[in-house]
Rosetta silent file (secondary structure, phi, psi, omega in degrees, C-alpha in Angstrom):
SEQUENCE: MVDLTLPVSSANDVMPVSLRGRVLTLLLAFVQTALTSGIIFGWPAFEHILLEFHLYENYCAPDDVLPCNDQLSRMNIIFNVGVIMNTFSPVVAGVFLDHFGPRLTNLVSGLIFLMGCLAFVIACFTGVDLYAVGYGLLGFSGPGVYVSLFHLSNMFPQHIGLVISCFSGIFTISSFVFRVFRILFEQGVQLHIIFVGYAILLLPLMIAGAFIWPKKSYVKQEASPSSVSSEKTPLLPVDDTPSGAEVTTPVSRASSSVRSSEALLEAAGLSSLSLFAQMKSPLYWLCTIWIVVLAFPGLFLSAAADTLFVRA
SCORE:     score description
SCORE:     0.000 S_00000001
   1 L     0.000  125.261 -176.976  -56.582   86.079  -97.819 S_00000001
   2 L   -83.350  127.349  178.950  -54.038   85.555  -95.001 S_00000001
   3 L   -90.014  114.464 -178.865  -50.420   85.772  -96.093 S_00000001
   4 L  -106.509   21.984 -177.397  -48.376   83.108  -94.317 S_00000001
   5 L   -75.940  129.655  177.057  -45.175   83.742  -96.245 S_00000001
   6 L   -76.137  140.510  178.646  -42.048   83.789  -94.119 S_00000001
   7 L   -71.451  129.664  178.383  -39.808   86.792  -94.707 S_00000001
   8 L   -91.800  130.445 -177.130  -36.621   85.867  -96.546 S_00000001
   9 L   -65.479  131.923  179.579  -33.534   87.653  -95.255 S_00000001
  10 L   -94.899 -178.000 -179.758  -32.153   90.065  -97.799 S_00000001
  11 L   -65.550  -27.830 -179.954  -28.655   91.324  -98.291 S_00000001
  12 L   -87.621   -4.703  178.872  -29.440   94.242  -95.975 S_00000001
  13 L    53.623   49.918  179.936  -30.864   91.933  -93.263 S_00000001
  14 L   -75.718  132.305  178.818  -33.919   94.127  -92.782 S_00000001
  15 L   -65.998  137.110  177.708  -36.040   93.110  -89.828 S_00000001
  16 L   -54.532  135.389 -175.549  -39.522   91.886  -90.841 S_00000001
  17 L   -86.752  -45.135 -174.895  -41.955   94.771  -90.564 S_00000001
  18 L   -72.466  148.392  177.613  -45.318   93.040  -90.313 S_00000001
  19 H   -62.770  -39.109 -179.306  -46.381   91.421  -87.062 S_00000001
  20 H   -62.359  -43.548  179.414  -47.357   88.256  -88.931 S_00000001
  21 H   -64.399  -39.735  179.238  -43.906   87.913  -90.475 S_00000001
  22 H   -68.528  -39.412  179.392  -42.161   88.413  -87.143 S_00000001
  23 H   -65.662  -43.267  179.531  -44.407   85.927  -85.352 S_00000001
  24 H   -65.292  -39.207  176.288  -43.878   83.259  -88.029 S_00000001
  25 H   -61.891  -42.650  179.982  -40.127   83.825  -87.919 S_00000001
  26 H   -67.294  -37.241  178.155  -40.171   83.462  -84.142 S_00000001
  27 H   -63.985  -39.925  176.089  -42.263   80.282  -84.335 S_00000001
  28 H   -61.806  -40.109  177.561  -39.716   78.725  -86.682 S_00000001
  29 H   -63.926  -40.105  177.879  -37.001   79.629  -84.191 S_00000001
  30 H   -62.331  -41.593 -179.843  -39.005   78.018  -81.380 S_00000001
  31 H   -64.325  -45.224  177.483  -39.389   74.800  -83.383 S_00000001
  32 H   -59.468  -43.444 -179.647  -35.662   74.639  -84.114 S_00000001
  33 H   -63.693  -42.661 -177.733  -34.876   75.241  -80.459 S_00000001
  34 H   -66.114  -29.499 -174.574  -37.310   72.580  -79.268 S_00000001
  35 H   -92.792  -11.755 -172.969  -35.884   69.945  -81.612 S_00000001
  36 H  -132.722  -33.242 -160.470  -32.167   70.532  -81.097 S_00000001
  37 L   -64.653  -49.233 -172.766  -31.084   72.728  -78.188 S_00000001
  38 L  -131.857   33.475 -174.416  -31.189   70.521  -75.089 S_00000001
  39 H   -68.677  -21.582 -178.038  -32.226   67.039  -76.128 S_00000001
  40 H   -66.618  -19.511  179.952  -29.176   65.434  -74.488 S_00000001
  41 H   -81.394    3.118  168.932  -30.679   66.166  -71.078 S_00000001
  42 H   -91.036   32.200 -174.537  -33.376   63.606  -71.835 S_00000001
  43 H   -56.217  -41.079 -178.353  -30.753   60.973  -71.062 S_00000001
  44 H   -54.702  -42.326  178.652  -32.897   58.744  -68.777 S_00000001
  45 H   -68.852  -39.707 -179.076  -35.269   57.919  -71.643 S_00000001
  46 H   -71.061  -34.705  176.636  -32.412   57.448  -74.109 S_00000001
  47 H   -62.253  -38.815  177.433  -30.497   55.248  -71.663 S_00000001
  48 H   -61.958  -39.215  177.783  -33.556   53.008  -71.458 S_00000001
  49 H   -62.422  -44.919 -178.565  -33.523   52.730  -75.251 S_00000001
  50 H   -65.786  -34.210  176.121  -29.857   51.745  -75.260 S_00000001
  51 H   -66.608  -42.148  176.755  -30.484   49.131  -72.584 S_00000001
  52 H   -67.591  -24.702  177.723  -33.299   47.666  -74.643 S_00000001
  53 L   -80.294   -2.848  179.157  -30.927   47.814  -77.612 S_00000001
  54 L    62.792   34.095 -179.579  -28.571   45.542  -75.582 S_00000001
  55 L   -72.332  135.228  176.042  -25.734   48.031  -75.931 S_00000001
  56 L    63.710   19.021  176.022  -22.497   47.090  -74.144 S_00000001
  57 H   -68.488  -17.788  178.617  -23.913   43.843  -72.770 S_00000001
  58 H   -69.067  -13.502  177.048  -20.695   42.200  -73.959 S_00000001
  59 H   -84.275   -5.456 -179.001  -18.953   43.927  -71.038 S_00000001
  60 L   -94.006  144.397  174.982  -21.041   41.910  -68.566 S_00000001
  61 L   -73.072  157.359 -178.055  -20.013   38.522  -67.217 S_00000001
  62 L   -58.461  -29.915 -177.750  -22.329   35.574  -67.966 S_00000001
  63 L   -96.734    6.594  179.039  -23.511   35.434  -64.354 S_00000001
  64 L   -77.354  148.878  174.007  -24.070   39.202  -63.999 S_00000001
  65 L   -86.258  127.209 -178.537  -27.531   40.629  -63.556 S_00000001
  66 L   -82.701  140.526   -5.944  -28.379   42.973  -66.415 S_00000001
  67 L   -77.916  139.271 -178.145  -27.727   45.820  -66.553 S_00000001
  68 L   -87.929  170.605 -176.111  -24.349   45.226  -64.944 S_00000001
  69 H   -65.245  -40.540 -179.991  -22.041   47.865  -63.523 S_00000001
  70 H   -64.491  -37.856  178.083  -19.557   47.727  -66.393 S_00000001
  71 H   -64.212  -45.663 -179.842  -22.377   48.208  -68.897 S_00000001
  72 H   -66.948  -34.109  178.496  -23.771   51.209  -67.028 S_00000001
  73 H   -64.851  -40.881  177.406  -20.280   52.694  -66.662 S_00000001
  74 H   -65.176  -37.250  178.665  -19.783   52.570  -70.421 S_00000001
  75 H   -70.003  -34.155  177.849  -23.145   54.249  -70.951 S_00000001
  76 H   -63.897  -28.573  175.949  -22.282   56.960  -68.460 S_00000001
  77 H   -62.326  -40.384  178.608  -19.299   57.794  -70.647 S_00000001
  78 H   -59.023  -49.174 -178.835  -21.718   58.583  -73.474 S_00000001
  79 H   -64.586  -41.406 -178.849  -23.689   60.968  -71.282 S_00000001
  80 H   -63.673  -39.414  178.139  -20.576   62.592  -69.828 S_00000001
  81 H   -62.439  -44.158  179.205  -19.174   63.284  -73.281 S_00000001
  82 H   -61.954  -43.213 -178.584  -22.445   64.921  -74.318 S_00000001
  83 H   -68.355  -41.745  179.279  -22.628   67.092  -71.192 S_00000001
  84 H   -62.511  -44.945  178.465  -18.985   68.181  -71.428 S_00000001
  85 H   -64.023  -37.446  178.879  -19.405   69.158  -75.076 S_00000001
  86 H   -68.467  -30.633 -178.820  -22.637   70.972  -74.211 S_00000001
  87 H   -70.760  -42.799 -176.574  -20.905   72.870  -71.406 S_00000001
  88 H   -89.652  -14.143 -177.231  -18.079   74.277  -73.528 S_00000001
  89 H   -61.770  -40.960 -178.838  -20.080   74.703  -76.723 S_00000001
  90 H   -57.108  -33.830  178.436  -21.713   78.069  -75.822 S_00000001
  91 H   -65.121  -46.708  178.821  -18.283   79.730  -75.614 S_00000001
  92 H   -63.914  -43.877 -179.439  -17.329   78.453  -79.072 S_00000001
  93 H   -63.766  -38.290  179.478  -20.763   79.301  -80.451 S_00000001
  94 H   -64.958  -43.722  177.709  -20.603   82.803  -78.990 S_00000001
  95 H   -64.192  -42.764  178.573  -17.212   83.544  -80.560 S_00000001
  96 H   -63.207  -39.510  179.746  -18.390   82.091  -83.876 S_00000001
  97 H   -64.205  -40.518  179.716  -21.564   84.159  -83.661 S_00000001
  98 H   -64.851  -33.223 -175.345  -19.615   87.384  -83.117 S_00000001
  99 H   -91.181  -33.762 -171.205  -17.407   86.739  -86.140 S_00000001
 100 H  -119.579   -7.764  175.139  -19.753   85.092  -88.647 S_00000001
 101 H    88.652  168.190 -173.950  -23.264   86.078  -87.611 S_00000001
 102 H   -70.042  -32.515 -176.597  -26.401   84.110  -86.674 S_00000001
 103 H   -64.436  -50.775 -178.641  -27.141   82.615  -90.102 S_00000001
 104 H   -68.672  -35.906  177.433  -23.836   80.789  -90.475 S_00000001
 105 H   -61.983  -44.948  179.358  -23.775   79.866  -86.777 S_00000001
 106 H   -65.025  -41.969 -177.936  -27.221   78.304  -87.031 S_00000001
 107 H   -66.330  -46.217 -179.786  -26.371   76.484  -90.261 S_00000001
 108 H   -64.978  -41.997  178.500  -23.082   75.044  -88.996 S_00000001
 109 H   -62.910  -40.636  177.744  -24.663   73.997  -85.693 S_00000001
 110 H   -63.632  -39.419  178.063  -27.501   72.319  -87.562 S_00000001
 111 H   -65.955  -39.318  177.083  -25.061   70.416  -89.778 S_00000001
 112 H   -64.003  -38.834  177.781  -23.134   69.228  -86.710 S_00000001
 113 H   -62.799  -43.023  177.833  -26.408   68.059  -85.182 S_00000001
 114 H   -64.639  -34.322  175.188  -27.221   66.096  -88.351 S_00000001
 115 H   -63.871  -36.001  175.721  -23.730   64.565  -88.191 S_00000001
 116 H   -63.717  -42.376  175.639  -24.570   63.375  -84.679 S_00000001
 117 H   -61.795  -41.210  179.407  -27.710   61.690  -85.980 S_00000001
 118 H   -63.674  -36.856  178.507  -25.653   60.122  -88.772 S_00000001
 119 H   -61.909  -39.453  177.551  -23.139   58.787  -86.234 S_00000001
 120 H   -67.863  -37.823  178.586  -25.934   56.930  -84.425 S_00000001
 121 H   -63.558  -45.439  178.847  -27.223   55.513  -87.703 S_00000001
 122 H   -63.507  -41.046  179.963  -23.747   54.240  -88.634 S_00000001
 123 H   -62.814  -40.485 -179.945  -23.255   52.800  -85.143 S_00000001
 124 H   -68.715  -35.869 -177.474  -26.550   50.905  -85.335 S_00000001
 125 H   -77.719  -45.613 -170.591  -25.799   49.538  -88.802 S_00000001
 126 H   -98.466  -19.111 -176.218  -22.125   48.634  -88.487 S_00000001
 127 L    84.178    0.087  176.797  -21.684   48.025  -84.773 S_00000001
 128 L   -69.755  135.183 -175.260  -18.859   50.586  -84.619 S_00000001
 129 L   -76.668   83.603  177.115  -18.878   52.297  -81.231 S_00000001
 130 L  -111.463   16.521 -175.419  -19.808   55.839  -82.322 S_00000001
 131 H   -66.906  -44.070  178.525  -22.416   56.384  -79.638 S_00000001
 132 H   -66.789  -37.219  177.950  -20.293   58.738  -77.549 S_00000001
 133 H   -63.448  -46.418  179.572  -19.226   60.602  -80.692 S_00000001
 134 H   -62.689  -42.998 -179.636  -22.835   60.997  -81.799 S_00000001
 135 H   -67.714  -36.222  177.118  -24.000   62.115  -78.373 S_00000001
 136 H   -64.605  -39.011  177.902  -21.110   64.553  -78.135 S_00000001
 137 H   -66.707  -39.398  176.925  -22.046   66.078  -81.500 S_00000001
 138 H   -63.291  -42.164  179.652  -25.665   66.434  -80.381 S_00000001
 139 H   -69.016  -35.011 -178.028  -24.537   68.120  -77.169 S_00000001
 140 H   -73.175  -36.232 -173.178  -22.074   70.405  -78.935 S_00000001
 141 H   -82.022  -27.776 -175.932  -24.455   71.618  -81.631 S_00000001
 142 H   -55.324  -52.847  179.845  -27.510   72.349  -79.476 S_00000001
 143 H   -61.644  -28.577  178.267  -26.278   75.580  -77.839 S_00000001
 144 H   -63.814  -42.154  175.360  -25.123   76.872  -81.223 S_00000001
 145 H   -64.900  -40.118 -175.095  -28.667   76.722  -82.557 S_00000001
 146 H   -64.121  -53.085 -174.569  -29.929   78.184  -79.305 S_00000001
 147 H   -72.986  -25.452 -179.016  -27.678   81.254  -79.051 S_00000001
 148 L   -72.078  -12.487 -177.705  -27.920   82.077  -82.762 S_00000001
 149 L  -106.934   -6.756 -177.286  -31.660   82.711  -82.368 S_00000001
 150 H   -59.437  -35.174 -175.049  -31.632   84.824  -79.211 S_00000001
 151 H   -65.942  -15.329  179.443  -31.350   88.065  -81.137 S_00000001
 152 H   -65.068  -17.170  176.542  -34.816   87.485  -82.620 S_00000001
 153 H   -62.912  -23.093  179.043  -36.241   88.786  -79.362 S_00000001
 154 H   -71.555   -8.571  174.575  -35.284   92.251  -80.616 S_00000001
 155 H   -70.884  -17.936 -178.871  -38.067   91.962  -83.199 S_00000001
 156 L  -123.787   80.368 -174.797  -40.468   92.607  -80.309 S_00000001
 157 H   -57.311  -29.841 -178.332  -39.077   95.579  -78.358 S_00000001
 158 H   -85.280   -7.589 -174.726  -42.051   95.573  -75.994 S_00000001
 159 H  -133.947   30.515 -177.026  -41.813   91.826  -75.266 S_00000001
 160 H   -60.936  -44.090  179.518  -38.086   91.046  -75.150 S_00000001
 161 H   -61.527  -40.412  179.422  -38.305   89.501  -71.681 S_00000001
 162 H   -65.028  -43.055 -178.860  -41.228   87.303  -72.691 S_00000001
 163 H   -64.948  -43.894  178.756  -39.488   86.042  -75.834 S_00000001
 164 H   -64.548  -37.788  176.736  -36.292   85.189  -73.963 S_00000001
 165 H   -62.701  -39.414  177.823  -38.340   83.414  -71.284 S_00000001
 166 H   -64.217  -41.299  176.788  -40.011   81.350  -74.014 S_00000001
 167 H   -60.196  -42.869  179.935  -36.617   80.381  -75.427 S_00000001
 168 H   -64.483  -41.992  178.459  -35.491   79.254  -71.962 S_00000001
 169 H   -66.135  -39.411  179.952  -38.648   77.209  -71.438 S_00000001
 170 H   -68.426  -32.440  174.524  -38.403   75.585  -74.864 S_00000001
 171 H   -57.799  -42.482  177.683  -34.797   74.651  -74.136 S_00000001
 172 H   -68.755  -40.151 -179.665  -36.070   72.629  -71.172 S_00000001
 173 H   -63.015  -29.979 -177.597  -38.927   71.142  -73.185 S_00000001
 174 H   -62.680  -18.549  178.019  -36.444   69.864  -75.786 S_00000001
 175 H   -68.558  -11.492  179.572  -35.231   67.278  -73.270 S_00000001
 176 H   -86.283   -1.051  179.353  -38.496   65.403  -73.888 S_00000001
 177 H   -60.491  -42.852 -179.654  -37.492   64.546  -77.467 S_00000001
 178 H   -68.486  -22.235  173.037  -35.848   61.333  -76.308 S_00000001
 179 H   -65.629  -39.418  175.040  -39.057   60.463  -74.490 S_00000001
 180 H   -66.021  -40.104  175.346  -40.756   60.460  -77.897 S_00000001
 181 H   -56.479  -43.119 -177.789  -37.886   58.335  -79.191 S_00000001
 182 H   -65.029  -40.769  178.349  -38.550   55.848  -76.409 S_00000001
 183 H   -61.388  -44.230  179.151  -42.268   55.644  -77.230 S_00000001
 184 H   -64.370  -40.962 -179.283  -41.459   54.975  -80.880 S_00000001
 185 H   -64.690  -39.226  179.371  -38.820   52.395  -79.942 S_00000001
 186 H   -70.929  -18.749  176.191  -41.253   50.561  -77.675 S_00000001
 187 L   -86.871    3.023  175.443  -43.720   50.488  -80.574 S_00000001
 188 L   101.292    2.657  178.424  -41.212   48.506  -82.614 S_00000001
 189 L   -78.428  129.170 -177.787  -39.514   51.271  -84.624 S_00000001
 190 L   -70.225  152.259 -172.620  -35.805   50.528  -84.985 S_00000001
 191 H   -62.849  -42.323 -178.632  -33.344   53.007  -83.513 S_00000001
 192 H   -67.869  -30.479  176.465  -31.595   53.850  -86.776 S_00000001
 193 H   -67.095  -37.901  178.880  -34.978   54.473  -88.443 S_00000001
 194 H   -62.542  -45.236 -178.874  -35.848   56.922  -85.664 S_00000001
 195 H   -69.843  -35.790  176.181  -32.642   58.898  -86.187 S_00000001
 196 H   -64.057  -44.871  178.016  -33.041   58.879  -89.973 S_00000001
 197 H   -63.112  -37.669  179.255  -36.587   60.173  -89.636 S_00000001
 198 H   -66.742  -40.419  177.652  -35.471   62.807  -87.169 S_00000001
 199 H   -64.512  -39.532  177.855  -32.738   63.998  -89.518 S_00000001
 200 H   -64.891  -35.614  177.399  -35.241   64.187  -92.375 S_00000001
 201 H   -66.355  -38.577 -175.650  -37.528   66.253  -90.130 S_00000001
 202 H   -79.592  -28.467 -173.853  -34.737   68.683  -89.238 S_00000001
 203 H   -57.912  -47.564  177.665  -33.280   69.103  -92.723 S_00000001
 204 H   -62.348  -33.505  178.571  -36.061   71.339  -94.126 S_00000001
 205 H   -65.994  -39.626  179.191  -35.906   73.500  -90.991 S_00000001
 206 H   -68.881  -40.107  178.802  -32.179   74.003  -91.424 S_00000001
 207 H   -64.824  -42.834  178.328  -32.545   74.798  -95.120 S_00000001
 208 H   -62.045  -41.295  179.299  -35.327   77.286  -94.370 S_00000001
 209 H   -63.817  -32.052  179.380  -33.204   78.917  -91.699 S_00000001
 210 H   -63.138  -24.612  179.616  -30.327   79.341  -94.156 S_00000001
 211 H   -98.952  -24.724 -172.959  -32.572   81.658  -96.189 S_00000001
 212 H   -94.936  -42.909 -176.605  -34.544   83.313  -93.385 S_00000001
 213 L   -67.647  142.338 -178.329  -32.028   84.064  -90.629 S_00000001
 214 L   -75.997  160.249  176.763  -30.094   87.294  -91.148 S_00000001
 215 L   -72.976  -30.532  178.565  -26.347   87.485  -91.650 S_00000001
 216 L  -120.890  147.734 -176.853  -26.085   89.964  -88.785 S_00000001
 217 L   -65.183  142.451  173.542  -27.981   89.918  -85.525 S_00000001
 218 L   -67.568  139.169  179.480  -31.005   92.156  -85.188 S_00000001
 219 L  -100.898  156.670 -178.881  -30.336   95.028  -82.806 S_00000001
 220 L   -70.045  130.106  178.947  -32.725   96.343  -80.231 S_00000001
 221 L  -123.863  140.451  176.163  -34.854   99.175  -81.540 S_00000001
 222 L   -73.234  129.915 -178.371  -37.163  101.425  -79.621 S_00000001
 223 L   -73.833  126.366  177.000  -40.705  100.894  -80.799 S_00000001
 224 L   -77.817  157.678 -179.981  -42.222  104.043  -82.298 S_00000001
 225 H   -57.824  -35.512 -179.022  -45.836  104.947  -81.455 S_00000001
 226 H   -68.871  -38.562 -179.607  -46.917  104.219  -85.030 S_00000001
 227 H   -71.027  -33.605  178.660  -45.350  100.761  -85.034 S_00000001
 228 H   -68.964  -41.517 -178.919  -46.871   99.945  -81.675 S_00000001
 229 H   -69.563  -24.415 -179.477  -50.313  101.055  -82.767 S_00000001
 230 H   -75.303  -17.654  178.559  -50.021   99.034  -85.992 S_00000001
 231 L   -83.425   87.355 -175.513  -49.702   95.802  -84.020 S_00000001
 232 L   -74.989  -23.775 -178.836  -53.372   95.166  -83.669 S_00000001
 233 L  -107.073  112.142 -179.296  -52.868   91.597  -82.442 S_00000001
 234 L   -72.889  160.858  178.253  -50.940   91.356  -79.152 S_00000001
 235 L   -67.311  -32.989  179.718  -48.601   88.451  -78.435 S_00000001
 236 L  -126.476  151.806  177.471  -50.680   87.480  -75.399 S_00000001
 237 L   -59.505  141.527  179.994  -54.383   87.958  -74.672 S_00000001
 238 L  -101.152  126.714  179.568  -55.152   91.241  -72.923 S_00000001
 239 L  -101.345 -174.725 -175.880  -57.468   91.076  -69.943 S_00000001
 240 L  -102.543   28.234  179.898  -59.350   93.781  -68.084 S_00000001
 241 L   -64.591  131.417  179.433  -57.115   93.837  -65.025 S_00000001
 242 L   -57.309  148.063 -176.263  -57.000   97.348  -63.542 S_00000001
 243 L   -64.059  -26.788 -178.125  -53.785   99.193  -64.216 S_00000001
 244 L   -81.814  -14.681 -178.076  -53.105   99.596  -60.504 S_00000001
 245 L   -84.529  138.414 -179.797  -53.347   95.888  -59.757 S_00000001
 246 L   -99.715  121.993  179.482  -50.155   93.858  -59.876 S_00000001
 247 L  -105.999  123.040 -177.554  -50.502   90.441  -61.522 S_00000001
 248 L  -113.075  119.250  176.859  -47.708   87.992  -60.762 S_00000001
 249 L  -130.990  163.787  177.724  -47.253   84.918  -62.936 S_00000001
 250 H   -57.340  -39.714 -179.507  -44.222   82.703  -63.635 S_00000001
 251 H   -66.928  -41.615 -179.053  -43.840   84.251  -67.079 S_00000001
 252 H   -67.100  -36.895  177.818  -44.086   87.792  -65.743 S_00000001
 253 H   -64.999  -43.356  178.747  -41.560   87.056  -63.015 S_00000001
 254 H   -64.990  -41.068  179.547  -39.123   85.593  -65.552 S_00000001
 255 H   -63.779  -42.211  179.157  -39.700   88.476  -67.934 S_00000001
 256 H   -63.649  -38.755  179.851  -39.105   91.013  -65.168 S_00000001
 257 H   -64.896  -43.295  179.866  -35.894   89.258  -64.143 S_00000001
 258 H   -64.645  -44.249  179.525  -34.578   89.254  -67.698 S_00000001
 259 H   -64.351  -38.028 -179.992  -35.465   92.903  -68.206 S_00000001
 260 H   -65.725  -44.499  179.922  -33.893   93.837  -64.882 S_00000001
 261 H   -67.047  -36.497  178.204  -30.634   92.030  -65.639 S_00000001
 262 H   -64.473  -44.185  178.283  -30.555   93.510  -69.135 S_00000001
 263 H   -63.886  -35.892  179.915  -31.032   97.013  -67.735 S_00000001
 264 H   -65.237  -43.681  179.604  -28.337   96.325  -65.143 S_00000001
 265 H   -65.912  -40.202  178.817  -25.814   95.271  -67.777 S_00000001
 266 H   -66.304  -39.777  179.559  -26.608   98.260  -69.950 S_00000001
 267 H   -65.148  -34.501  179.815  -26.337  100.629  -66.980 S_00000001
 268 H   -79.449   -9.011  178.610  -22.956   99.152  -66.086 S_00000001
 269 L    76.210   19.114 -177.890  -21.779   99.609  -69.678 S_00000001
 270 L   -81.009  -26.021 -173.190  -20.828   95.939  -70.097 S_00000001
 271 L   -64.435  -23.612 -178.963  -22.914   95.268  -73.197 S_00000001
 272 L   -94.999   -1.037 -177.992  -20.530   97.281  -75.391 S_00000001
 273 L   -92.299  163.431  176.538  -17.341   95.661  -74.060 S_00000001
 274 L   -72.955  168.758 -178.270  -15.500   92.625  -75.368 S_00000001
 275 H   -59.683  -47.058 -176.398  -15.889   89.208  -73.744 S_00000001
 276 H   -67.876  -32.779  176.657  -12.577   89.373  -71.905 S_00000001
 277 H   -69.046  -37.726  177.539  -13.302   92.887  -70.662 S_00000001
 278 H   -65.918  -36.781 -177.132  -16.691   91.753  -69.352 S_00000001
 279 H   -67.926  -15.419  177.199  -15.102   88.789  -67.579 S_00000001
 280 L   -82.459   -7.780 -177.437  -13.008   91.192  -65.502 S_00000001
 281 L   -93.102  136.823  175.286  -16.143   92.658  -63.967 S_00000001
 282 H   -61.621  -30.404 -179.806  -17.649   91.187  -60.760 S_00000001
 283 H   -63.480  -34.792  178.093  -21.095   91.874  -62.216 S_00000001
 284 H   -60.801  -45.403 -177.622  -20.372   89.424  -65.045 S_00000001
 285 H   -73.307  -31.537  174.872  -19.657   86.605  -62.608 S_00000001
 286 H   -64.868  -43.119  177.481  -22.672   87.462  -60.456 S_00000001
 287 H   -64.838  -37.835  178.877  -24.917   87.222  -63.526 S_00000001
 288 H   -63.953  -45.452  178.639  -23.231   83.942  -64.509 S_00000001
 289 H   -62.862  -39.304  179.833  -23.816   82.433  -61.072 S_00000001
 290 H   -62.310  -43.043  179.867  -27.426   83.637  -61.155 S_00000001
 291 H   -66.888  -41.123 -179.815  -28.065   81.946  -64.518 S_00000001
 292 H   -62.539  -43.383 -179.867  -26.407   78.705  -63.373 S_00000001
 293 H   -63.007  -39.739  179.605  -28.531   78.574  -60.223 S_00000001
 294 H   -70.562  -34.158 -176.029  -31.711   79.126  -62.235 S_00000001
 295 H   -82.641  -21.451 -173.701  -30.802   76.533  -64.882 S_00000001
 296 L   -58.236  -43.281 -179.778  -29.629   73.831  -62.469 S_00000001
 297 L   -62.187  -22.751  179.513  -33.119   72.453  -61.567 S_00000001
 298 H   -65.017  -23.649  179.559  -33.808   71.842  -65.246 S_00000001
 299 H   -66.610  -25.481 -178.417  -31.233   69.041  -65.256 S_00000001
 300 H   -94.715   -8.144 -175.176  -33.469   67.013  -62.962 S_00000001
 301 H   -65.720  -45.499 -176.240  -36.725   67.715  -64.801 S_00000001
 302 H   -63.812  -43.239 -179.485  -36.299   65.107  -67.510 S_00000001
 303 H   -64.037  -41.294  179.670  -35.405   62.299  -65.093 S_00000001
 304 H   -66.099  -43.252  179.597  -38.351   63.106  -62.843 S_00000001
 305 H   -65.934  -39.136  179.430  -40.788   63.315  -65.742 S_00000001
 306 H   -64.668  -37.608  176.803  -39.487   60.071  -67.238 S_00000001
 307 H   -63.270  -39.913  178.501  -40.006   58.305  -63.912 S_00000001
 308 H   -64.894  -39.628  178.642  -43.584   59.542  -63.802 S_00000001
 309 H   -63.862  -41.406 -179.068  -44.206   58.279  -67.345 S_00000001
 310 H   -64.612  -42.259 -179.324  -42.794   54.857  -66.478 S_00000001
 311 H   -67.539  -32.736  178.532  -44.943   54.569  -63.379 S_00000001
 312 L   -69.483    0.000    0.000  -48.005   55.593  -65.355 S_00000001
């Protein structure tokens, strides 16, 4: 009989021992990340929904061709608020994470995300212009959920780079949530019903996380030979490639980059310093620029994919 029980975090925040428990915990983290972390970057699909919802058409003159410039300008404010909140949120989430731990950070971020959904529901029902507020709450809460789960990669000492790469990829995939919203909206589902259903979907995940995520972040542990040998099921299929042959894949390249940067930071002694002490180092800013350059193309992915869907 296969035990699919998720490990509940205890007062001592002991890391799950069994491979099955760690994998299930990580899968829950992936689902939370996919549903919350970067959905605001699916703006092209959501903008189409708002246009079909006839939002801000009252700003257009009677002889204007819809959508008019004033209408689009008002909608751009919604997106700008979300992006600005998303930009500064990781700093707040990081400080909160250092002081209160991943469990409370994840829970508070999830509640803020649900408040954003509620703001859209109220706006649809009452006509009160809470769209920018709701989008800002969605943008602000996403990184909090995201960064509070990063430490789970330490459950797999031999696959830390792979786990972090998966988190980064799922962050990009989360921008397709609004594409699903658009499909539902085009099928006749009302916008407030979509947000209510989405909130109901997220609520059990947040409640489960409140019991499963530890109060303190898991720390990196060196895998002992016995623990490595006990993991009979690898995270990825193992092929028969000769040990001397070098296999290069996108995942392996990303994993190698993450491991290299992690080793670089540890060698420089920055990982044990405070935030402000790290910011005084040139290496900190080089790593920041490197991450920004890698993340920048993801901003265009959702718009390009949405265009392809429309043409199809």
